[in-house]
Amino acid sequence: MIVDFFFYLFAAVLLISATLVITSRNPVHSVLFLILAFFNAAALFLIAGAEFLAMILVVVYVGAVAVLFLFVVMMLDIDFEELRGGFQRYAGVGAAVGVALLVEFALAFGGWKLTPNAELLRMSPTAANVSNTEALGRVLYTDYIFPFQMAGLVLLVAMIGAIVLTLRDRKSSRHQNIQTQTSRTVSETLEIVSLSLGAGTTASGGFLRPRVAEPEPELVDDHAHH
């Protein structure tokens, strides 16, 4: 009885917070409601006995993804009035995408079928000496190791693509010179200064960093090519 009460409580808060994520006018409030939804989903996982998934949801999504969303929303100077002003302009496109997604969900759930022994598998007892985390690891890294590696490869390609698309190589920026760094000697990078008690480095002439000046990168005048 107590478990059922908390299940419906966390489920109700999860649905309400998920609705407020997309209906809140302030993006900061939307992210905060998203964090609340993640916590309630983690509580539902705990009730279901999946403690590993609950901890992963809190650590990864709340501790990293949601906090990153919050920082991005708070740091970017976004004109939300102008952003909301273009809502009516693209309302038709948004409605079309929403209808397409609704049809896809209907087709997916319409063809959903359970295996004949699904109820028996649900009621079968689990091994006493195998934890939830160990059982999940066996399935993920044994039976589905190839899809798991492929998913990691897809994420790696996506990360590299995002870096390449957002990289802006400016001619005035300083670039790392590997040859200059590896060819340095101790005398060029280390300076030992004898200071008297209470005296600072400024009175002794200060430090020269780097002791051997690196060659400045050549600046290319873009107007000379036009």
Coordinates of C-alpha atoms in Angstrom, one line a residue:
M1 CA 0.0 0.0 0.0
I2 CA 2.8 2.4 0.9
V3 CA 4.7 1.5 -2.3
D4 CA 1.6 2.1 -4.5
F5 CA 1.1 5.5 -2.8
F6 CA 4.6 6.7 -3.5
F7 CA 4.5 5.2 -7.0
Y8 CA 1.5 7.3 -7.9
L9 CA 2.9 10.3 -6.1
F10 CA 6.2 10.3 -7.9
A11 CA 4.4 9.5 -11.2
A12 CA 2.0 12.4 -10.8
V13 CA 4.8 14.9 -9.9
L14 CA 6.8 13.5 -12.9
L15 CA 3.9 14.2 -15.3
I16 CA 3.2 17.6 -13.9
S17 CA 6.9 18.7 -14.0
A18 CA 7.3 17.3 -17.6
T19 CA 4.3 19.4 -18.7
L20 CA 5.7 22.5 -17.0
V21 CA 9.0 22.0 -18.9
I22 CA 7.3 22.7 -22.2
T23 CA 4.7 25.2 -21.0
S24 CA 6.9 27.5 -18.8
R25 CA 7.7 30.9 -20.4
N26 CA 11.0 31.3 -18.6
P27 CA 13.7 28.8 -19.9
V28 CA 15.4 28.8 -16.5
H29 CA 12.2 27.6 -14.9
S30 CA 11.9 24.9 -17.6
V31 CA 15.3 23.5 -16.8
L32 CA 14.5 23.5 -13.1
F33 CA 11.3 21.6 -13.8
L34 CA 13.3 19.2 -16.0
I35 CA 15.6 18.5 -13.0
L36 CA 12.5 17.8 -10.9
A37 CA 11.3 15.4 -13.5
F38 CA 14.6 13.6 -13.5
F39 CA 14.6 13.2 -9.7
N40 CA 11.0 11.7 -9.8
A41 CA 11.9 9.4 -12.6
A42 CA 14.9 8.2 -10.5
A43 CA 12.6 7.6 -7.6
L44 CA 10.4 5.4 -9.8
F45 CA 13.4 3.4 -10.9
L46 CA 14.2 2.9 -7.2
I47 CA 10.7 1.6 -6.5
A48 CA 11.1 -0.8 -9.5
G49 CA 14.3 -2.1 -8.1
A50 CA 16.6 -0.6 -10.7
E51 CA 18.9 1.3 -8.4
F52 CA 21.7 1.5 -11.0
L53 CA 19.5 3.3 -13.5
A54 CA 18.3 5.6 -10.8
M55 CA 21.8 6.6 -9.8
I56 CA 22.8 7.0 -13.5
L57 CA 19.8 9.2 -14.1
V58 CA 20.8 11.5 -11.2
V59 CA 24.5 11.6 -11.8
V60 CA 24.5 11.9 -15.6
Y61 CA 21.3 13.7 -16.4
V62 CA 20.9 15.9 -13.3
G63 CA 24.5 16.4 -12.5
A64 CA 25.8 17.0 -16.0
V65 CA 23.2 17.5 -18.7
A66 CA 20.6 19.5 -16.8
V67 CA 23.2 21.7 -15.1
L68 CA 24.8 22.3 -18.5
F69 CA 21.4 23.3 -19.9
L70 CA 21.0 25.7 -17.0
F71 CA 24.4 27.3 -17.4
V72 CA 23.9 27.7 -21.2
V73 CA 20.4 29.3 -20.7
M74 CA 21.7 31.7 -18.0
M75 CA 24.9 32.7 -19.8
L76 CA 23.5 33.3 -23.3
D77 CA 22.0 36.7 -23.9
I78 CA 18.8 35.6 -25.5
D79 CA 16.0 38.0 -26.3
F80 CA 13.1 35.8 -25.2
E81 CA 10.5 38.4 -26.3
E82 CA 11.8 38.2 -29.8
L83 CA 12.0 34.4 -29.6
R84 CA 8.4 34.1 -28.5
G85 CA 7.3 36.7 -31.2
G86 CA 8.2 34.3 -34.0
F87 CA 6.1 31.5 -32.5
Q88 CA 3.1 32.3 -34.6
R89 CA 5.2 32.5 -37.7
Y90 CA 6.3 28.9 -37.4
A91 CA 3.2 27.5 -35.7
G92 CA 2.2 25.7 -38.9
V93 CA 5.5 24.0 -39.3
G94 CA 5.5 23.0 -35.6
A95 CA 2.0 21.6 -35.8
A96 CA 3.0 19.5 -38.9
V97 CA 6.0 18.1 -37.1
G98 CA 3.8 17.3 -34.1
V99 CA 1.2 15.5 -36.2
A100 CA 3.9 13.5 -37.9
L101 CA 5.4 12.5 -34.5
L102 CA 1.9 11.6 -33.2
V103 CA 1.3 9.3 -36.2
E104 CA 4.7 7.6 -35.8
F105 CA 3.9 7.0 -32.1
A106 CA 0.5 5.6 -33.0
L107 CA 2.0 3.2 -35.6
A108 CA 4.8 2.1 -33.1
F109 CA 2.4 1.4 -30.3
G110 CA -0.2 -0.1 -32.6
G111 CA 2.2 -2.8 -33.7
W112 CA 3.4 -3.5 -30.2
K113 CA 3.2 -7.1 -29.2
L114 CA 4.3 -8.9 -26.1
T115 CA 5.9 -12.3 -26.2
P116 CA 3.8 -15.2 -24.9
N117 CA 6.1 -15.8 -22.0
A118 CA 6.5 -12.2 -20.9
E119 CA 4.3 -12.6 -17.9
L120 CA 6.2 -15.7 -16.8
L121 CA 9.5 -13.9 -17.2
R122 CA 8.2 -11.0 -15.1
M123 CA 7.1 -13.2 -12.3
S124 CA 10.2 -15.4 -12.3
P125 CA 12.6 -14.8 -9.3
T126 CA 16.0 -13.4 -9.9
A127 CA 19.2 -15.0 -8.6
A128 CA 20.0 -14.0 -5.1
N129 CA 23.7 -13.7 -5.6
V130 CA 23.4 -11.3 -8.7
S131 CA 22.8 -7.6 -8.2
N132 CA 20.8 -5.4 -10.5
T133 CA 24.0 -3.7 -11.7
E134 CA 25.8 -7.0 -12.4
A135 CA 22.9 -8.4 -14.3
L136 CA 22.6 -5.2 -16.4
G137 CA 26.4 -5.3 -17.1
R138 CA 26.2 -8.9 -18.2
V139 CA 23.5 -8.2 -20.7
L140 CA 24.9 -4.9 -22.0
Y141 CA 28.6 -6.0 -22.3
T142 CA 27.9 -9.6 -23.3
D143 CA 24.8 -10.0 -25.4
Y144 CA 24.7 -6.4 -26.8
I145 CA 28.4 -5.5 -26.9
F146 CA 28.4 -4.8 -30.6
P147 CA 25.4 -2.4 -30.5
F148 CA 26.9 -0.8 -27.5
Q149 CA 30.2 -0.2 -29.3
M150 CA 28.4 1.1 -32.4
A151 CA 26.5 3.6 -30.2
G152 CA 29.8 4.8 -28.8
L153 CA 31.2 5.2 -32.3
V154 CA 28.2 7.2 -33.4
L155 CA 28.5 9.5 -30.4
L156 CA 32.2 9.9 -31.1
V157 CA 31.6 10.9 -34.7
A158 CA 28.9 13.3 -33.6
M159 CA 31.2 14.9 -31.1
I160 CA 34.0 15.3 -33.7
G161 CA 31.5 16.7 -36.2
A162 CA 30.3 19.3 -33.7
I163 CA 33.8 20.4 -33.0
V164 CA 34.7 20.7 -36.7
L165 CA 31.5 22.7 -37.5
T166 CA 32.0 25.2 -34.6
L167 CA 35.8 25.6 -35.0
R168 CA 36.7 29.0 -36.3
D169 CA 40.4 29.4 -37.3
R170 CA 41.3 33.0 -37.1
K171 CA 44.6 34.2 -38.5
S172 CA 45.2 36.4 -35.4
S173 CA 45.0 33.6 -32.9
R174 CA 48.1 32.0 -31.4
H175 CA 48.8 28.4 -32.4
Q176 CA 50.7 25.7 -30.6
N177 CA 54.2 25.1 -31.8
I178 CA 55.0 21.5 -30.9
Q179 CA 58.6 21.7 -32.2
T180 CA 59.5 24.7 -30.2
Q181 CA 58.0 23.2 -27.0
T182 CA 59.8 19.9 -27.3
S183 CA 63.2 21.4 -28.3
R184 CA 63.4 23.6 -25.2
T185 CA 66.1 23.0 -22.6
V186 CA 66.0 23.4 -18.9
S187 CA 67.9 26.7 -19.0
E188 CA 65.4 28.2 -21.4
T189 CA 62.4 27.3 -19.2
L190 CA 63.7 27.2 -15.6
E191 CA 65.0 30.3 -13.8
I192 CA 66.4 30.1 -10.2
V193 CA 66.4 33.5 -8.4
S194 CA 67.9 34.1 -5.0
L195 CA 65.7 36.4 -3.0
S196 CA 66.3 38.0 0.3
L197 CA 63.9 37.7 3.2
G198 CA 60.8 39.9 2.6
A199 CA 61.8 40.9 -0.9
G200 CA 59.6 40.2 -3.9
T201 CA 60.5 39.2 -7.4
T202 CA 59.7 42.7 -8.7
A203 CA 62.6 44.3 -6.8
S204 CA 65.0 41.7 -8.3
G205 CA 64.0 42.4 -11.9
G206 CA 61.0 40.0 -12.1
F207 CA 60.8 37.0 -14.2
L208 CA 61.0 36.7 -18.0
R209 CA 58.5 34.3 -19.3
P210 CA 59.3 32.8 -21.7
R211 CA 63.1 33.3 -21.4
V212 CA 63.4 32.7 -25.1
A213 CA 60.7 34.5 -27.1
E214 CA 58.7 32.3 -29.4
P215 CA 58.4 33.4 -33.1
E216 CA 55.2 35.3 -33.6
P217 CA 52.8 33.7 -36.1
E218 CA 52.6 35.3 -39.5
L219 CA 49.6 37.4 -39.9
V220 CA 47.9 37.1 -43.3
D221 CA 46.2 40.3 -44.5
D222 CA 42.8 39.2 -45.9
H223 CA 42.4 42.5 -47.8
A224 CA 45.6 41.8 -49.8
H225 CA 44.0 38.9 -51.6
H226 CA 41.0 40.9 -52.8

